[in-house]
Short mmCIF file of C-alpha atoms in Angstrom, two decimals:
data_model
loop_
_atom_site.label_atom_id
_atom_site.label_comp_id
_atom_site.label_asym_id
_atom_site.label_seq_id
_atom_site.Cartn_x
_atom_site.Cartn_y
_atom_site.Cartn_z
CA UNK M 1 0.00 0.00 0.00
CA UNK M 2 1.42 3.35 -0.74
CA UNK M 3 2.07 5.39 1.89
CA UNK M 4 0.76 9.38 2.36
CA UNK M 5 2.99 11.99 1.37
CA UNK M 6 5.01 13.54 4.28
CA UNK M 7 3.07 17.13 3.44
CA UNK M 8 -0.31 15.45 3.67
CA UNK M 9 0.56 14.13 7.54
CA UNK M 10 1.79 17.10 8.61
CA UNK M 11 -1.18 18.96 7.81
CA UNK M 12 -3.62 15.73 8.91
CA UNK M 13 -1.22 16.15 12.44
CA UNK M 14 -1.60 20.39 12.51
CA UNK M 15 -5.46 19.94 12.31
CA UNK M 16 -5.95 17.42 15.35
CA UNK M 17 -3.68 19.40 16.83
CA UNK M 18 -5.99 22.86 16.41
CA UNK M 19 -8.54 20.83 17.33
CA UNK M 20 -7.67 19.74 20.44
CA UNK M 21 -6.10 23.06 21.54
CA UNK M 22 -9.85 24.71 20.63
CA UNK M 23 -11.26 22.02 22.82
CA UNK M 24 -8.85 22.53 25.83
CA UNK M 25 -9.55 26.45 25.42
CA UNK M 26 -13.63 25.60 25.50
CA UNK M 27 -13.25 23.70 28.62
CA UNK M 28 -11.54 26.33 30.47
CA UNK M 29 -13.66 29.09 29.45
CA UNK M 30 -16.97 27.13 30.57
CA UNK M 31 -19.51 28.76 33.11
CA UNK M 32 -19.19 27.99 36.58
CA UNK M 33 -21.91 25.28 37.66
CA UNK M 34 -24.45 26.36 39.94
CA UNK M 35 -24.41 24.80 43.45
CA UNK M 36 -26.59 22.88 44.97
CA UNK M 37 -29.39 24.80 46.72
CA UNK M 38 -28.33 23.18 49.83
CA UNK M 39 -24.94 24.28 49.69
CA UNK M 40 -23.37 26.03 52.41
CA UNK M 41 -23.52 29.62 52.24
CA UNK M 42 -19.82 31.70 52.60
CA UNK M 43 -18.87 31.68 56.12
CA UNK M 44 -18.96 35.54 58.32
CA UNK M 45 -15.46 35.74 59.48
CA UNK M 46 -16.47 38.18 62.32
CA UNK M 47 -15.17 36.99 65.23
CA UNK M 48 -17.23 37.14 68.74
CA UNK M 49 -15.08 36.26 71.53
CA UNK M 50 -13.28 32.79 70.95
CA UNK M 51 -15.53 31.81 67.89
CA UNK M 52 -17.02 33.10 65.14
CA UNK M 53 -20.13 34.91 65.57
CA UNK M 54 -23.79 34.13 65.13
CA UNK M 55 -26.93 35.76 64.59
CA UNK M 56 -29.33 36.22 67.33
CA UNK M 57 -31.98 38.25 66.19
CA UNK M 58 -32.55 41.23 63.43
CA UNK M 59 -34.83 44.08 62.95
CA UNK M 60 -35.84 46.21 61.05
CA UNK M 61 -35.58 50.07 61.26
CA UNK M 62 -36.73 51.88 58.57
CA UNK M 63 -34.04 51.10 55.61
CA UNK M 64 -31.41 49.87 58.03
CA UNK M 65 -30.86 46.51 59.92
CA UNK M 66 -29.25 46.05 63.46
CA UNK M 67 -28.72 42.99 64.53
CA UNK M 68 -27.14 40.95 67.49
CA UNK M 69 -24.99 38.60 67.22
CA UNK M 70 -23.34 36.51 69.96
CA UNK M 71 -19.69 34.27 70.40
CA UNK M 72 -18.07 32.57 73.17
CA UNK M 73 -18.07 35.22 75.97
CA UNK M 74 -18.42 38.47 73.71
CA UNK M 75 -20.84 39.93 71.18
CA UNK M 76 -21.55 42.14 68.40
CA UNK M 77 -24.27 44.87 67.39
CA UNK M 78 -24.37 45.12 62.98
CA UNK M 79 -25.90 47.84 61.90
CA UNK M 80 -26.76 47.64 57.59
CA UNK M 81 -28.85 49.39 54.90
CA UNK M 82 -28.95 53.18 54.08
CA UNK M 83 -26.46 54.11 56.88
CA UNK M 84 -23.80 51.63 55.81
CA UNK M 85 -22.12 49.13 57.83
CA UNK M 86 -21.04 49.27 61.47
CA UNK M 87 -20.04 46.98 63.96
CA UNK M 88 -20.10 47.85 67.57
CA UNK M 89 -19.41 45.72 70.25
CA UNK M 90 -22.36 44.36 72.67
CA UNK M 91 -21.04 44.84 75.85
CA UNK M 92 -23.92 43.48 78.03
CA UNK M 93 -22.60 39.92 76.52
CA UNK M 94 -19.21 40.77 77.58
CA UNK M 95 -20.82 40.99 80.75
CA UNK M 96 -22.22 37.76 80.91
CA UNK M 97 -25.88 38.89 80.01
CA UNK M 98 -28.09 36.14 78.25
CA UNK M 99 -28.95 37.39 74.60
CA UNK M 100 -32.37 35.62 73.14
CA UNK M 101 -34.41 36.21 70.40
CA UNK M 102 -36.68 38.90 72.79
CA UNK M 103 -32.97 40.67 73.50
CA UNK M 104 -33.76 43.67 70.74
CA UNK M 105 -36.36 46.68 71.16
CA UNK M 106 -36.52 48.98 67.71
CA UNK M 107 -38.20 52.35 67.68
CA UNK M 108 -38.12 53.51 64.11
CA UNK M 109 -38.36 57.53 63.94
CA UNK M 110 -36.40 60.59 62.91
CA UNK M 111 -34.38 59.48 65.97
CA UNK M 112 -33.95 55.64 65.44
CA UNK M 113 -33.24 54.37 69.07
CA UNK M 114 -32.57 50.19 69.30
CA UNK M 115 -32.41 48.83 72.92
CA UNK M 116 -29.88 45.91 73.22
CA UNK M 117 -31.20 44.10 76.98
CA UNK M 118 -29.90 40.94 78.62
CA UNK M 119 -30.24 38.91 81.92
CA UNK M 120 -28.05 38.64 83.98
CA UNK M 121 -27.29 38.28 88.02
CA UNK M 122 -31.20 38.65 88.64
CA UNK M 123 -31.18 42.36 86.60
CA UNK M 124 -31.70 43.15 83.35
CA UNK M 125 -28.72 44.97 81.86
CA UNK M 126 -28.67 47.09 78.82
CA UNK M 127 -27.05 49.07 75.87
CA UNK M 128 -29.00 51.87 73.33
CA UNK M 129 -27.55 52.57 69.75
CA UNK M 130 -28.72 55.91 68.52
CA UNK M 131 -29.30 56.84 64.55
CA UNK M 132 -29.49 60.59 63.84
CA UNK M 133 -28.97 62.20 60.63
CA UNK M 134 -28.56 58.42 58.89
CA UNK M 135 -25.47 57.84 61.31
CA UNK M 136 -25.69 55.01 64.12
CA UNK M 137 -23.93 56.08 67.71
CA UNK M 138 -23.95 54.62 71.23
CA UNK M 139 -25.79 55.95 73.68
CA UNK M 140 -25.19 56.02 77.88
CA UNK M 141 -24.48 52.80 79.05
CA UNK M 142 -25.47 50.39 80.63
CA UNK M 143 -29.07 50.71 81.49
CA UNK M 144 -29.42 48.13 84.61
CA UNK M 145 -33.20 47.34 86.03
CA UNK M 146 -33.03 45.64 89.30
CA UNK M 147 -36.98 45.07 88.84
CA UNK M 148 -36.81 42.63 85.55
CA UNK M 149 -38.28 45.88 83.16
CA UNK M 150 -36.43 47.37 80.40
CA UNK M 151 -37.79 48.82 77.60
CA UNK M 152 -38.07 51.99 75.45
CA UNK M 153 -40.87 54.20 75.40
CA UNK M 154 -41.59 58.28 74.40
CA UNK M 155 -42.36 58.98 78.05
CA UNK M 156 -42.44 62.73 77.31
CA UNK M 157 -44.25 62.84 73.51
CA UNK M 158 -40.86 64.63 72.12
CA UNK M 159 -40.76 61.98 69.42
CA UNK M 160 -37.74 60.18 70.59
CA UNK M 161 -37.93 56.83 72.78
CA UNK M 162 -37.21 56.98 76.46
CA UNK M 163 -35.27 54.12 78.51
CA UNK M 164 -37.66 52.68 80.96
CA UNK M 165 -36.17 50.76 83.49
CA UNK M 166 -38.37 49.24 86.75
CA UNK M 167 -35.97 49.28 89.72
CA UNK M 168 -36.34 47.43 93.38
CA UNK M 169 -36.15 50.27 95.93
CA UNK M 170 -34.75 47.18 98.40
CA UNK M 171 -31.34 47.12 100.25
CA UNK M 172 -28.52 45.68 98.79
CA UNK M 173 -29.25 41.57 98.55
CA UNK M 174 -32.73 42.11 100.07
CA UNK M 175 -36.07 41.12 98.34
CA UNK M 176 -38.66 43.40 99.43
CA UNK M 177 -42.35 45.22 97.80
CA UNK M 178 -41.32 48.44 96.98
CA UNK M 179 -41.07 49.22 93.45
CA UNK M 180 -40.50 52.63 91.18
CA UNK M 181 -39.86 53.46 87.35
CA UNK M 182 -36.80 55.06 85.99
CA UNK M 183 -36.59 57.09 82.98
CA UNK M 184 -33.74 58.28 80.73
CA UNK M 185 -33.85 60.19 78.04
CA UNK M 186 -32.27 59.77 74.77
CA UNK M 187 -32.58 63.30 73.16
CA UNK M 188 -29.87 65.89 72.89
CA UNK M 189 -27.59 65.18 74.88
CA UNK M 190 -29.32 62.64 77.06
CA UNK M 191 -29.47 62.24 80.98
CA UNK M 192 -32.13 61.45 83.56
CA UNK M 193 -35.95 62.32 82.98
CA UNK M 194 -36.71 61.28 86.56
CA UNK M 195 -38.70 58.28 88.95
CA UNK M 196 -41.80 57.89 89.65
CA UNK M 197 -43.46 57.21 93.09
CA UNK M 198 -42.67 54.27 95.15
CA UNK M 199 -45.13 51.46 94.84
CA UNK M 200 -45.80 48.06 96.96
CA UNK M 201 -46.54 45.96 93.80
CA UNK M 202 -45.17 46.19 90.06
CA UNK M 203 -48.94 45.65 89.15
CA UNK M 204 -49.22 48.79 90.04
CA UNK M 205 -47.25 50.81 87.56
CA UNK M 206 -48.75 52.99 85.22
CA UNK M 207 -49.25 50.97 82.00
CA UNK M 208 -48.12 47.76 83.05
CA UNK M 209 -47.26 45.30 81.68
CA UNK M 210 -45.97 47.87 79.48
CA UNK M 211 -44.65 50.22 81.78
CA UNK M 212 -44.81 53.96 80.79
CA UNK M 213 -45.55 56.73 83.15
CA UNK M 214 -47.28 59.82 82.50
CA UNK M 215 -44.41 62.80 82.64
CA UNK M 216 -46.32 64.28 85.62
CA UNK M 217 -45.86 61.25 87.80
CA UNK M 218 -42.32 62.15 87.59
CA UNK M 219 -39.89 63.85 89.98
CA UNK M 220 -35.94 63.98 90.70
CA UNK M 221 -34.88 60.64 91.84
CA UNK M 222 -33.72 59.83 95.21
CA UNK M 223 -35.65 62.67 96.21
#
């Protein structure tokens, strides 16, 4: 049998050879297959404590998000959305305070106040992040309720929420009926709005279970 001319099997060898370089080239270039929908997602690298950190519970407030999120002995509050992103740190978990799912009180206004509350030690302990002007800040902390109440609240109708706090009036390690509200207020520059009258049974606050006193019932505390 005669054999091919030399010219013919180079150019039979130069097309296989194209060929298989246009195939290599294809492969490469393919899409990226989607994943399976029960993939796992990209793991948050912020760190709470010892561990990474995990979501507790998110809100809502207006076109932001906060959020708490918890670790091994430490915490984070996220803030998202129109204001951008921060991350403080939630110092009631530092503290040892238990953070649930009921941990996070949102008032959405001009004035966006969030309330960041805990157990802990038989009081309720907690932290306020303040949004004015599209910019998230911390307000006063802590908030501490010896009488198992915290909460926010416009206590004086100025359009910004009020910390409401339900203390013991007790000694020091001492369990007794006398109860009073506390109220701080979160506009300007903050401070003390005043207590209200002691009272022999929590029952007996004005509102309760939601607790929010009328602005007359309030005087300088300690007086």
């Amino acid at each position: 049998m005669t054999r091919p001319p030399m010219a013919a099997l180079a150019i039979a060898c130069a097309a296989v050879l194209t060929t298989v370089t246009g195939l290599a080239i294809a492969w490469s270039l393919r899409p990226t297959a989607v994943t399976d929908a029960g993939a796992t997602a990209p793991r948050d690298d912020l760190r709470c404590g010892t561990t990474a950190c995990r979501s507790v519970v998110k809100k809502q407030v207006g076109v932001d998000s906060v959020e708490l999120l918890v670790g091994e002995g430490a915490g984070r509050i996220r803030t998202g959305g129109a204001s951008g992103p921060n991350i403080f740190e939630l110092t009631i978990a530092s503290s040892g305070a238990r953070i649930t799912e009921q941990s996070l009180q949102c008032v959405d206004a001009e004035v966006g106040v969030c309330l960041a509350r805990g157990e802990v030690g038989g009081e309720v302990v907690g932290e306020v992040l303040v949004r004015r002007s599209g910019a998230w800040s911390r307000a006063q902390v802590p908030y501490v309720s010896s009488g198992a109440y915290l909460a926010l609240r416009d206590v004086n109708q100025d359009a910004v929420a009020d910390v409401v706090a339900v203390q013991r009036a007790c000694p020091t390690g001492a369990d007794c009926a006398r109860w009073f509200v506390q109220v701080f207020s979160l506009a300007g520059g903050g401070g003390e709005l005043g207590c209200t009258p002691v009272v022999r049974e929590p029952e007996a606050l004005s509102g309760w279970p939601e607790v929010a006193p009328d602005p007359s019932e309030l005087r300088q505390c300690g007086a």
